[in-house]
mmCIF file of C-alpha atoms in Angstrom:
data_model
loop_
_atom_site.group_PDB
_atom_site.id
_atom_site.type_symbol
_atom_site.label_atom_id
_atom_site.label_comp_id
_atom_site.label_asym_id
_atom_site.label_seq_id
_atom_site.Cartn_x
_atom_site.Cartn_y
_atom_site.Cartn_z
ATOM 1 C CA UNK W 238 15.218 -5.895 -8.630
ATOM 2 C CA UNK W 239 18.230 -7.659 -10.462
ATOM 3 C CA UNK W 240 20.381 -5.210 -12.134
ATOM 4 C CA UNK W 241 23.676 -7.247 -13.678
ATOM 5 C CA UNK W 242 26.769 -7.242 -12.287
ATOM 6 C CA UNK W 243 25.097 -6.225 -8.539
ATOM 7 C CA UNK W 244 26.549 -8.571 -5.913
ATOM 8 C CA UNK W 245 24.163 -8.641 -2.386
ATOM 9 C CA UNK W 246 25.712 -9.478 0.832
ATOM 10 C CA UNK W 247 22.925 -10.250 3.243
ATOM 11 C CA UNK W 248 23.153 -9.113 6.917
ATOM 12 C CA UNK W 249 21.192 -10.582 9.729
ATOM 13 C CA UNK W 250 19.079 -7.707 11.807
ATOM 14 C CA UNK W 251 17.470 -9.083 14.831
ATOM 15 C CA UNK W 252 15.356 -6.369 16.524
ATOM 16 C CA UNK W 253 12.275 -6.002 17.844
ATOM 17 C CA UNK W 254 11.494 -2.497 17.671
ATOM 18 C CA UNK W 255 11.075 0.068 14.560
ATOM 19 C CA UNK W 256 10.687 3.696 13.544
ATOM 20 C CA UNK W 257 8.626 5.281 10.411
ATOM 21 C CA UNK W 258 6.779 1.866 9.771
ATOM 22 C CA UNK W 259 3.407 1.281 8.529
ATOM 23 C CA UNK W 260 1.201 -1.063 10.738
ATOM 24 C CA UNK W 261 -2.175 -2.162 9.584
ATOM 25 C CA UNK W 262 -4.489 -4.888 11.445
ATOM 26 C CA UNK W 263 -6.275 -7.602 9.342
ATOM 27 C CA UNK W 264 -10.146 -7.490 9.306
ATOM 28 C CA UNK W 265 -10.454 -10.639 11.778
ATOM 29 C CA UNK W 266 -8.167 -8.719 14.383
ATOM 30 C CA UNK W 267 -5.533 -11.835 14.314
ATOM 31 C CA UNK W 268 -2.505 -10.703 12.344
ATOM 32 C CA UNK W 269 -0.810 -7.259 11.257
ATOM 33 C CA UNK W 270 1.206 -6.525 8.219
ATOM 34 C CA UNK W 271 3.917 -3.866 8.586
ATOM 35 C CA UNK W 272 7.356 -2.551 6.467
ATOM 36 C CA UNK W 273 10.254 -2.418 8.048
ATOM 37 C CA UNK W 274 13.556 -1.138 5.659
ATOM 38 C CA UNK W 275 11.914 -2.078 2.777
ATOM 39 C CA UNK W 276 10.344 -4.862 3.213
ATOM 40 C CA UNK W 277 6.730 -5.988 4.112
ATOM 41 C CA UNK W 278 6.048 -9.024 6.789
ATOM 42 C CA UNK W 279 3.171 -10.323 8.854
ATOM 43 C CA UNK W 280 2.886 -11.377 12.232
ATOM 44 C CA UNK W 281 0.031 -12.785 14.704
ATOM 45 C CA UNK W 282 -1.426 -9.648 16.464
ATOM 46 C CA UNK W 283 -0.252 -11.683 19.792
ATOM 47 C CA UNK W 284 3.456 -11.799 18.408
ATOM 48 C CA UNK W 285 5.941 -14.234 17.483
ATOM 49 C CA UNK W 286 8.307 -14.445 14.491
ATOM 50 C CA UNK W 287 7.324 -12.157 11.327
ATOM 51 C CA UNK W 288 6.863 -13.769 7.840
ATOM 52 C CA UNK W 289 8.205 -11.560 5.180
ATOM 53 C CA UNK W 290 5.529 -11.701 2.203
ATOM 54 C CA UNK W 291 7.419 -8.606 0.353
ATOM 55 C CA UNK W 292 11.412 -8.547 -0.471
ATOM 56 C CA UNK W 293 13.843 -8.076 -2.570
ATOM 57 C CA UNK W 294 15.851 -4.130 -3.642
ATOM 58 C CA UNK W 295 12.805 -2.821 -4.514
ATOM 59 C CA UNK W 296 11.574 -0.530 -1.895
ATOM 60 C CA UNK W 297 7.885 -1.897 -0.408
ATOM 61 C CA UNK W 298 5.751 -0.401 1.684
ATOM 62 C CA UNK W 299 2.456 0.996 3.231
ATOM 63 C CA UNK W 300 0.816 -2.492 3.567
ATOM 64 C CA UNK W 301 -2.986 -2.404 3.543
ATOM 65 C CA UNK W 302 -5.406 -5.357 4.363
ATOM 66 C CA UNK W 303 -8.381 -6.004 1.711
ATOM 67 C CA UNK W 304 -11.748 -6.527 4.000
ATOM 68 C CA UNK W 305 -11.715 -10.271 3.182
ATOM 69 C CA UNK W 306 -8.342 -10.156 5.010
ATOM 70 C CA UNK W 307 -6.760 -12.052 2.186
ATOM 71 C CA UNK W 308 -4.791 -9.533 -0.115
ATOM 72 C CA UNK W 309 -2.827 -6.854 0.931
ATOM 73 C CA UNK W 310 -2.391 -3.455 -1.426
ATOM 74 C CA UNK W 311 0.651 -1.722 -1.077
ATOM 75 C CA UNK W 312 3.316 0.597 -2.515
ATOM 76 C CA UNK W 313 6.090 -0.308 -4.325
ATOM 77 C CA UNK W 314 9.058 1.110 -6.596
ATOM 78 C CA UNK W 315 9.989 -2.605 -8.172
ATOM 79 C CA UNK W 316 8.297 -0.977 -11.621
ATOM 80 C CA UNK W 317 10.776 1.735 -11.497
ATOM 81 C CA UNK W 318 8.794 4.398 -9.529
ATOM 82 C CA UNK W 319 6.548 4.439 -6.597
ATOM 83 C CA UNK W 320 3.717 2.825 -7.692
ATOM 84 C CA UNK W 321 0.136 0.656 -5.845
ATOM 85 C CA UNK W 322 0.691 -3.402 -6.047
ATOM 86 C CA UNK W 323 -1.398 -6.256 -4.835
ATOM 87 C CA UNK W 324 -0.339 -9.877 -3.533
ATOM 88 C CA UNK W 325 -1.631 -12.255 -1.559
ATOM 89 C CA UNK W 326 -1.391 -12.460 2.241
ATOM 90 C CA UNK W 327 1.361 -14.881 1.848
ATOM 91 C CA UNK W 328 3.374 -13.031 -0.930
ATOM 92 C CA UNK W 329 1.997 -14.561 -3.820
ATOM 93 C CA UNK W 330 0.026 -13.466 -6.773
ATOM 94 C CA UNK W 331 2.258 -9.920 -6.288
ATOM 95 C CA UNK W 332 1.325 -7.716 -9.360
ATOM 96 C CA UNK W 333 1.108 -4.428 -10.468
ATOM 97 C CA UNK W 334 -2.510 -1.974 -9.750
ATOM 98 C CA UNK W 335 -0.957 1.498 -10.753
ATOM 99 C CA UNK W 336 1.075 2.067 -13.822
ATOM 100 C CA UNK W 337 1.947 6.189 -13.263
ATOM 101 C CA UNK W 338 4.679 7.580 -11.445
ATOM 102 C CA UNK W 339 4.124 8.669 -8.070
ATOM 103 C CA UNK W 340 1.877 7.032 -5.313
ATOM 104 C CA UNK W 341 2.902 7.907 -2.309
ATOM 105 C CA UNK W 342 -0.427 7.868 -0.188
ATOM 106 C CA UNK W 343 -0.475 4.022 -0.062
ATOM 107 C CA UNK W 344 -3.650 2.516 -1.714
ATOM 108 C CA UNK W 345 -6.265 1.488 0.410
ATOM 109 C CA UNK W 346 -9.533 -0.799 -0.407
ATOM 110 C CA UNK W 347 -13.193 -0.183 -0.672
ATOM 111 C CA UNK W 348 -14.955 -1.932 1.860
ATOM 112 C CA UNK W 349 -16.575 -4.788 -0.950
ATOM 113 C CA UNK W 350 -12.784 -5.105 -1.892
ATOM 114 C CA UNK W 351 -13.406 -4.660 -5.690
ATOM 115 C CA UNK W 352 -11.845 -1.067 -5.713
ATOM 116 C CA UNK W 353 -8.319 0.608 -4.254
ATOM 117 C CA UNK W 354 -8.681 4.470 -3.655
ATOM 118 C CA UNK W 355 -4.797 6.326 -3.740
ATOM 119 C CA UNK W 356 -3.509 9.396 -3.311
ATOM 120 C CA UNK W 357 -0.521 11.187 -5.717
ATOM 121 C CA UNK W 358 2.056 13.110 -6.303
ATOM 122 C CA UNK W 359 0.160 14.740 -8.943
ATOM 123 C CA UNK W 360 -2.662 16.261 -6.427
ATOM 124 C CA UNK W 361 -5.197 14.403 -7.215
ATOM 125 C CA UNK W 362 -6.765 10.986 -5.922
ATOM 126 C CA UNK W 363 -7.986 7.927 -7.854
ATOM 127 C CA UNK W 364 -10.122 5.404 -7.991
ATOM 128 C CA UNK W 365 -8.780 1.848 -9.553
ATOM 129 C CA UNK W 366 -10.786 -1.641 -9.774
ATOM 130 C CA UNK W 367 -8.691 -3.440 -7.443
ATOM 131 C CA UNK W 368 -8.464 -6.588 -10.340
ATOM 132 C CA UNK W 369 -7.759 -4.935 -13.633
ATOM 133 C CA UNK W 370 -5.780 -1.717 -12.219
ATOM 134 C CA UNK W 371 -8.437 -0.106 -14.694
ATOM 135 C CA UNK W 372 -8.559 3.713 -13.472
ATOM 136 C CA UNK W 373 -12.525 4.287 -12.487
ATOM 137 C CA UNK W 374 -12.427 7.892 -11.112
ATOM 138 C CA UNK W 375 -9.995 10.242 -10.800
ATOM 139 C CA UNK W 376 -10.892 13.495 -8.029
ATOM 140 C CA UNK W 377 -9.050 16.618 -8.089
ATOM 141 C CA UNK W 378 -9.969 19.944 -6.298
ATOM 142 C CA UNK W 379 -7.812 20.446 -3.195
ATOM 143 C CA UNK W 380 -5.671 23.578 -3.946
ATOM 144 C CA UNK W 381 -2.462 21.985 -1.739
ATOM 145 C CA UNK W 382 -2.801 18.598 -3.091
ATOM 146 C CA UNK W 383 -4.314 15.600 -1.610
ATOM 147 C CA UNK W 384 -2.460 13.618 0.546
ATOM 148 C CA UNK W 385 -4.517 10.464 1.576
ATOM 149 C CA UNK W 386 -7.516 9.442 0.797
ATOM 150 C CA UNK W 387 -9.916 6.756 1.776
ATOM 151 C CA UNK W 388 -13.411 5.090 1.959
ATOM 152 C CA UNK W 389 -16.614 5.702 4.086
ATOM 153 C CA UNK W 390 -17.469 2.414 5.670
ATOM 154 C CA UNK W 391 -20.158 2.310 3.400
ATOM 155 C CA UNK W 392 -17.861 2.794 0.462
ATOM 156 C CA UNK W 393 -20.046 5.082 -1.503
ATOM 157 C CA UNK W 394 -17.935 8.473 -0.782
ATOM 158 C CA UNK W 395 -14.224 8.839 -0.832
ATOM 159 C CA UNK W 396 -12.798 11.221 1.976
ATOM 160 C CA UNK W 397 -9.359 13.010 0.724
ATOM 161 C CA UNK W 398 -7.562 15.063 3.326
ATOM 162 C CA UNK W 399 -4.968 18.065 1.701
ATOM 163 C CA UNK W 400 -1.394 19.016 3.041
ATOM 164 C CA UNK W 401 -3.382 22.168 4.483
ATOM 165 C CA UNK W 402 -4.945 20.012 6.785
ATOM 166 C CA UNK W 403 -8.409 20.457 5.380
ATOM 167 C CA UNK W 404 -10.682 17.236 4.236
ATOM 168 C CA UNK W 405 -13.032 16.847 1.478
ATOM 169 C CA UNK W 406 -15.971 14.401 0.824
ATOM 170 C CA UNK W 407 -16.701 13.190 -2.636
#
């Protein structure tokens, strides 16, 4: 995020529209977090200005509200590769979940909040306590890879869906 010798030259964009962001709506149904070019910000569901929470070169995205509505999971390449991070709603607290190369599903949280569920580059899905980054479960099987994966609203089942467009419960 601070390589030597880089000189930045910020640029002002003022816009109000987006393409190939991720929205998500907190559980109260009062504010959404979303990227835009990088970056993560929130914003009252009604509108008005964004707050960004997530900046910097490092490349953030896929925000994800935790039930409580007060952390958000995410992915990030400010470890070096594409990796799940946690913060606070307001930025703080930011720290690493994931420490493995390629998560590119987003991570998203079990409905008690104490676990993250992603999907990888690696075809497989995983389980992670969403404190300790500590990997609980790890589910493999889909023959074209998985490429999301979430919780049942009771959280006791994980479903994955493949790049084949088939699903699995586990």
């Amino acid at each position: 995020n601070a390589p030597r010798g880089l000189t930045l030259r910020q640029v002002r964009i003022d816009t109000d529209e987006g393409s190939w962001m991720n929205v998500d709506v907190s559980p109260d149904g009062r504010t959404i977090a979303f990227d835009m070019l990088g970056d993560i910000y929130t914003m009252p569901i009604a509108g008005g200005t964004p707050t960004r929470v997530a900046e910097g070169l490092a490349y953030e995205h896929q925000p994800r509200f935790s039930p409580d509505g007060r952390r958000i999971a995410f992915t990030s390449d400010r470890g070096g590769g594409d990796n799940i991070w946690v913060m606070n709603l307001d930025g703080s607290d930011r720290h690493q979940l994931t420490h493995e190369l390629g998560y590119d599903g987003g991570g998203v949280f079990s409905p008690d909040g104490t676990r993250v569920v992603t999907s990888s580059d690696d075809n497989t899905a995983r389980i992670w306590d969403a404190k300790s980054g500590q990997t609980l479960s790890t589910l493999e099987g889909h023959v074209n890879g998985v490429r999301s994966a979430t919780f049942s609203p009771d959280g006791n089942f994980v479903v994955t869906a493949s790049y084949d467009n088939t699903a699995r419960i586990w």
